[in-house]
Amino acid sequence: QVQLVESGGGLVQAGGSLKLSCAASGRTFNMYYIGWFRQAPGKERESVAAMRWIGISTYYADSVKGRFTISRDSAKNTLYLQMNSLKPEDTAVYYCAAASTLNLPQRPGEYDYWGQGTQVTVSS
């Protein structure tokens, strides 16, 4: 099992920045890809960014390209999401997720482990 714990959410004004963290523990060697999803009220959970746990390949949703940056600190078993130029439409619960699949997983069902989520609210 892999345990994921997110932190760093909060309330920020439009144009501001937040940095989310996701601490991984347990059988982290089972993780091949790790990423961030978000879910706004009344909407489906969507992929925001993902990367290989070992390696440099990254993936970003079109809606966040150029504004969000995914990164990790392997020594700390921690994943990050730096969010800049935030918009009200970025408001959602953000989830960290890990997958053991060898191919880039983009749908929620392809991920095996999930954190509890952290709320990000962007005011206009």
JSON list of C-alpha atoms in Angstrom, two decimals:
[
{"chain": "A", "resi": 1, "resn": "GLN", "atom": "CA", "xyz": [0.00, 0.00, 0.00]},
{"chain": "A", "resi": 2, "resn": "VAL", "atom": "CA", "xyz": [0.96, 3.60, -0.64]},
{"chain": "A", "resi": 3, "resn": "GLN", "atom": "CA", "xyz": [-0.24, 6.45, 1.54]},
{"chain": "A", "resi": 4, "resn": "LEU", "atom": "CA", "xyz": [-0.52, 9.95, 0.11]},
{"chain": "A", "resi": 5, "resn": "VAL", "atom": "CA", "xyz": [-1.13, 13.08, 2.18]},
{"chain": "A", "resi": 6, "resn": "GLU", "atom": "CA", "xyz": [-1.69, 16.46, 0.53]},
{"chain": "A", "resi": 7, "resn": "SER", "atom": "CA", "xyz": [-1.14, 19.87, 2.08]},
{"chain": "A", "resi": 8, "resn": "GLY", "atom": "CA", "xyz": [-0.82, 23.48, 1.03]},
{"chain": "A", "resi": 9, "resn": "GLY", "atom": "CA", "xyz": [-4.32, 24.33, -0.11]},
{"chain": "A", "resi": 10, "resn": "GLY", "atom": "CA", "xyz": [-6.04, 27.54, 0.89]},
{"chain": "A", "resi": 11, "resn": "LEU", "atom": "CA", "xyz": [-7.70, 30.74, -0.21]},
{"chain": "A", "resi": 12, "resn": "VAL", "atom": "CA", "xyz": [-5.89, 33.01, -2.65]},
{"chain": "A", "resi": 13, "resn": "GLN", "atom": "CA", "xyz": [-6.84, 35.95, -4.84]},
{"chain": "A", "resi": 14, "resn": "ALA", "atom": "CA", "xyz": [-6.88, 35.65, -8.59]},
{"chain": "A", "resi": 15, "resn": "GLY", "atom": "CA", "xyz": [-3.38, 36.07, -9.98]},
{"chain": "A", "resi": 16, "resn": "GLY", "atom": "CA", "xyz": [-1.82, 34.67, -6.83]},
{"chain": "A", "resi": 17, "resn": "SER", "atom": "CA", "xyz": [0.17, 31.51, -6.23]},
{"chain": "A", "resi": 18, "resn": "LEU", "atom": "CA", "xyz": [-0.01, 28.39, -4.09]},
{"chain": "A", "resi": 19, "resn": "LYS", "atom": "CA", "xyz": [2.25, 25.37, -3.75]},
{"chain": "A", "resi": 20, "resn": "LEU", "atom": "CA", "xyz": [0.71, 22.02, -2.97]},
{"chain": "A", "resi": 21, "resn": "SER", "atom": "CA", "xyz": [2.67, 19.16, -1.45]},
{"chain": "A", "resi": 22, "resn": "CYS", "atom": "CA", "xyz": [1.98, 15.44, -1.40]},
{"chain": "A", "resi": 23, "resn": "ALA", "atom": "CA", "xyz": [3.94, 13.26, 0.99]},
{"chain": "A", "resi": 24, "resn": "ALA", "atom": "CA", "xyz": [4.14, 9.61, -0.04]},
{"chain": "A", "resi": 25, "resn": "SER", "atom": "CA", "xyz": [4.86, 6.72, 2.29]},
{"chain": "A", "resi": 26, "resn": "GLY", "atom": "CA", "xyz": [4.57, 2.94, 2.32]},
{"chain": "A", "resi": 27, "resn": "ARG", "atom": "CA", "xyz": [5.41, 0.84, -0.73]},
{"chain": "A", "resi": 28, "resn": "THR", "atom": "CA", "xyz": [6.49, 3.77, -2.87]},
{"chain": "A", "resi": 29, "resn": "PHE", "atom": "CA", "xyz": [8.44, 1.44, -5.12]},
{"chain": "A", "resi": 30, "resn": "ASN", "atom": "CA", "xyz": [5.02, 0.45, -6.51]},
{"chain": "A", "resi": 31, "resn": "MET", "atom": "CA", "xyz": [4.59, 3.97, -7.89]},
{"chain": "A", "resi": 32, "resn": "TYR", "atom": "CA", "xyz": [5.49, 4.48, -11.54]},
{"chain": "A", "resi": 33, "resn": "TYR", "atom": "CA", "xyz": [3.50, 7.61, -12.23]},
{"chain": "A", "resi": 34, "resn": "ILE", "atom": "CA", "xyz": [2.30, 10.21, -9.77]},
{"chain": "A", "resi": 35, "resn": "GLY", "atom": "CA", "xyz": [0.06, 13.15, -10.47]},
{"chain": "A", "resi": 36, "resn": "TRP", "atom": "CA", "xyz": [-2.46, 15.76, -9.45]},
{"chain": "A", "resi": 37, "resn": "PHE", "atom": "CA", "xyz": [-6.17, 15.78, -10.14]},
{"chain": "A", "resi": 38, "resn": "ARG", "atom": "CA", "xyz": [-8.82, 18.29, -9.23]},
{"chain": "A", "resi": 39, "resn": "GLN", "atom": "CA", "xyz": [-12.57, 18.20, -8.81]},
{"chain": "A", "resi": 40, "resn": "ALA", "atom": "CA", "xyz": [-14.81, 21.22, -8.71]},
{"chain": "A", "resi": 41, "resn": "PRO", "atom": "CA", "xyz": [-18.38, 21.05, -7.37]},
{"chain": "A", "resi": 42, "resn": "GLY", "atom": "CA", "xyz": [-20.68, 19.37, -9.85]},
{"chain": "A", "resi": 43, "resn": "LYS", "atom": "CA", "xyz": [-17.84, 18.44, -12.18]},
{"chain": "A", "resi": 44, "resn": "GLU", "atom": "CA", "xyz": [-15.90, 15.30, -12.90]},
{"chain": "A", "resi": 45, "resn": "ARG", "atom": "CA", "xyz": [-12.44, 14.74, -11.48]},
{"chain": "A", "resi": 46, "resn": "GLU", "atom": "CA", "xyz": [-9.88, 15.86, -14.06]},
{"chain": "A", "resi": 47, "resn": "SER", "atom": "CA", "xyz": [-6.17, 15.33, -14.51]},
{"chain": "A", "resi": 48, "resn": "VAL", "atom": "CA", "xyz": [-4.05, 18.43, -13.95]},
{"chain": "A", "resi": 49, "resn": "ALA", "atom": "CA", "xyz": [-0.48, 17.19, -14.19]},
{"chain": "A", "resi": 50, "resn": "ALA", "atom": "CA", "xyz": [1.50, 13.98, -13.92]},
{"chain": "A", "resi": 51, "resn": "MET", "atom": "CA", "xyz": [5.06, 12.78, -14.01]},
{"chain": "A", "resi": 52, "resn": "ARG", "atom": "CA", "xyz": [7.09, 9.64, -13.73]},
{"chain": "A", "resi": 53, "resn": "TRP", "atom": "CA", "xyz": [8.23, 8.96, -10.19]},
{"chain": "A", "resi": 54, "resn": "ILE", "atom": "CA", "xyz": [11.66, 8.12, -11.60]},
{"chain": "A", "resi": 55, "resn": "GLY", "atom": "CA", "xyz": [12.47, 10.17, -14.65]},
{"chain": "A", "resi": 56, "resn": "ILE", "atom": "CA", "xyz": [11.64, 13.57, -16.07]},
{"chain": "A", "resi": 57, "resn": "SER", "atom": "CA", "xyz": [8.59, 13.02, -18.28]},
{"chain": "A", "resi": 58, "resn": "THR", "atom": "CA", "xyz": [5.73, 15.34, -17.40]},
{"chain": "A", "resi": 59, "resn": "TYR", "atom": "CA", "xyz": [2.16, 15.88, -18.56]},
{"chain": "A", "resi": 60, "resn": "TYR", "atom": "CA", "xyz": [-0.04, 18.94, -18.14]},
{"chain": "A", "resi": 61, "resn": "ALA", "atom": "CA", "xyz": [-3.66, 19.61, -18.93]},
{"chain": "A", "resi": 62, "resn": "ASP", "atom": "CA", "xyz": [-4.02, 22.38, -21.51]},
{"chain": "A", "resi": 63, "resn": "SER", "atom": "CA", "xyz": [-5.86, 24.53, -18.98]},
{"chain": "A", "resi": 64, "resn": "VAL", "atom": "CA", "xyz": [-2.81, 24.77, -16.69]},
{"chain": "A", "resi": 65, "resn": "LYS", "atom": "CA", "xyz": [0.12, 24.71, -19.11]},
{"chain": "A", "resi": 66, "resn": "GLY", "atom": "CA", "xyz": [2.46, 27.60, -18.48]},
{"chain": "A", "resi": 67, "resn": "ARG", "atom": "CA", "xyz": [0.93, 28.29, -15.06]},
{"chain": "A", "resi": 68, "resn": "PHE", "atom": "CA", "xyz": [1.39, 25.08, -13.06]},
{"chain": "A", "resi": 69, "resn": "THR", "atom": "CA", "xyz": [4.58, 23.10, -12.52]},
{"chain": "A", "resi": 70, "resn": "ILE", "atom": "CA", "xyz": [4.78, 19.58, -11.20]},
{"chain": "A", "resi": 71, "resn": "SER", "atom": "CA", "xyz": [7.96, 18.45, -9.46]},
{"chain": "A", "resi": 72, "resn": "ARG", "atom": "CA", "xyz": [9.18, 15.98, -6.90]},
{"chain": "A", "resi": 73, "resn": "ASP", "atom": "CA", "xyz": [11.83, 15.53, -4.25]},
{"chain": "A", "resi": 74, "resn": "SER", "atom": "CA", "xyz": [12.67, 11.84, -4.35]},
{"chain": "A", "resi": 75, "resn": "ALA", "atom": "CA", "xyz": [14.75, 12.03, -1.17]},
{"chain": "A", "resi": 76, "resn": "LYS", "atom": "CA", "xyz": [11.71, 13.31, 0.70]},
{"chain": "A", "resi": 77, "resn": "ASN", "atom": "CA", "xyz": [9.21, 11.15, -1.20]},
{"chain": "A", "resi": 78, "resn": "THR", "atom": "CA", "xyz": [7.26, 14.31, -1.86]},
{"chain": "A", "resi": 79, "resn": "LEU", "atom": "CA", "xyz": [5.43, 15.57, -4.92]},
{"chain": "A", "resi": 80, "resn": "TYR", "atom": "CA", "xyz": [4.72, 19.25, -5.50]},
{"chain": "A", "resi": 81, "resn": "LEU", "atom": "CA", "xyz": [2.41, 21.36, -7.62]},
{"chain": "A", "resi": 82, "resn": "GLN", "atom": "CA", "xyz": [3.42, 24.99, -7.98]},
{"chain": "A", "resi": 83, "resn": "MET", "atom": "CA", "xyz": [0.40, 26.96, -9.12]},
{"chain": "A", "resi": 84, "resn": "ASN", "atom": "CA", "xyz": [0.90, 30.48, -10.44]},
{"chain": "A", "resi": 85, "resn": "SER", "atom": "CA", "xyz": [-1.44, 33.01, -12.04]},
{"chain": "A", "resi": 86, "resn": "LEU", "atom": "CA", "xyz": [-4.37, 31.31, -10.40]},
{"chain": "A", "resi": 87, "resn": "LYS", "atom": "CA", "xyz": [-7.84, 31.87, -11.78]},
{"chain": "A", "resi": 88, "resn": "PRO", "atom": "CA", "xyz": [-11.26, 31.49, -10.13]},
{"chain": "A", "resi": 89, "resn": "GLU", "atom": "CA", "xyz": [-11.87, 28.47, -12.39]},
{"chain": "A", "resi": 90, "resn": "ASP", "atom": "CA", "xyz": [-8.94, 26.72, -10.69]},
{"chain": "A", "resi": 91, "resn": "THR", "atom": "CA", "xyz": [-11.07, 26.47, -7.55]},
{"chain": "A", "resi": 92, "resn": "ALA", "atom": "CA", "xyz": [-11.45, 22.78, -6.67]},
{"chain": "A", "resi": 93, "resn": "VAL", "atom": "CA", "xyz": [-10.37, 20.04, -4.32]},
{"chain": "A", "resi": 94, "resn": "TYR", "atom": "CA", "xyz": [-6.93, 18.92, -5.47]},
{"chain": "A", "resi": 95, "resn": "TYR", "atom": "CA", "xyz": [-5.94, 15.29, -5.11]},
{"chain": "A", "resi": 96, "resn": "CYS", "atom": "CA", "xyz": [-2.59, 13.57, -5.31]},
{"chain": "A", "resi": 97, "resn": "ALA", "atom": "CA", "xyz": [-2.64, 10.13, -6.93]},
{"chain": "A", "resi": 98, "resn": "ALA", "atom": "CA", "xyz": [-0.17, 7.38, -7.75]},
{"chain": "A", "resi": 99, "resn": "ALA", "atom": "CA", "xyz": [-0.29, 4.67, -10.37]},
{"chain": "A", "resi": 100, "resn": "SER", "atom": "CA", "xyz": [1.66, 1.49, -10.98]},
{"chain": "A", "resi": 101, "resn": "THR", "atom": "CA", "xyz": [0.94, 1.43, -14.69]},
{"chain": "A", "resi": 102, "resn": "LEU", "atom": "CA", "xyz": [3.87, 1.70, -17.08]},
{"chain": "A", "resi": 103, "resn": "ASN", "atom": "CA", "xyz": [2.02, 3.98, -19.49]},
{"chain": "A", "resi": 104, "resn": "LEU", "atom": "CA", "xyz": [1.02, 7.57, -18.70]},
{"chain": "A", "resi": 105, "resn": "PRO", "atom": "CA", "xyz": [-2.28, 7.33, -16.85]},
{"chain": "A", "resi": 106, "resn": "GLN", "atom": "CA", "xyz": [-4.69, 10.21, -17.47]},
{"chain": "A", "resi": 107, "resn": "ARG", "atom": "CA", "xyz": [-8.02, 8.94, -16.18]},
{"chain": "A", "resi": 108, "resn": "PRO", "atom": "CA", "xyz": [-8.82, 8.61, -12.47]},
{"chain": "A", "resi": 109, "resn": "GLY", "atom": "CA", "xyz": [-9.55, 4.91, -12.87]},
{"chain": "A", "resi": 110, "resn": "GLU", "atom": "CA", "xyz": [-5.98, 4.29, -13.93]},
{"chain": "A", "resi": 111, "resn": "TYR", "atom": "CA", "xyz": [-4.60, 5.42, -10.58]},
{"chain": "A", "resi": 112, "resn": "ASP", "atom": "CA", "xyz": [-4.23, 2.99, -7.70]},
{"chain": "A", "resi": 113, "resn": "TYR", "atom": "CA", "xyz": [-3.69, 5.25, -4.71]},
{"chain": "A", "resi": 114, "resn": "TRP", "atom": "CA", "xyz": [-5.27, 8.57, -3.68]},
{"chain": "A", "resi": 115, "resn": "GLY", "atom": "CA", "xyz": [-4.80, 11.21, -1.05]},
{"chain": "A", "resi": 116, "resn": "GLN", "atom": "CA", "xyz": [-7.65, 12.79, 0.88]},
{"chain": "A", "resi": 117, "resn": "GLY", "atom": "CA", "xyz": [-7.56, 16.05, -1.09]},
{"chain": "A", "resi": 118, "resn": "THR", "atom": "CA", "xyz": [-6.87, 19.67, -0.25]},
{"chain": "A", "resi": 119, "resn": "GLN", "atom": "CA", "xyz": [-9.17, 22.60, -1.02]},
{"chain": "A", "resi": 120, "resn": "VAL", "atom": "CA", "xyz": [-7.96, 25.41, -3.27]},
{"chain": "A", "resi": 121, "resn": "THR", "atom": "CA", "xyz": [-10.20, 28.46, -3.53]},
{"chain": "A", "resi": 122, "resn": "VAL", "atom": "CA", "xyz": [-9.37, 31.35, -5.86]},
{"chain": "A", "resi": 123, "resn": "SER", "atom": "CA", "xyz": [-11.37, 34.53, -5.32]},
{"chain": "A", "resi": 124, "resn": "SER", "atom": "CA", "xyz": [-12.00, 37.02, -8.09]}
]
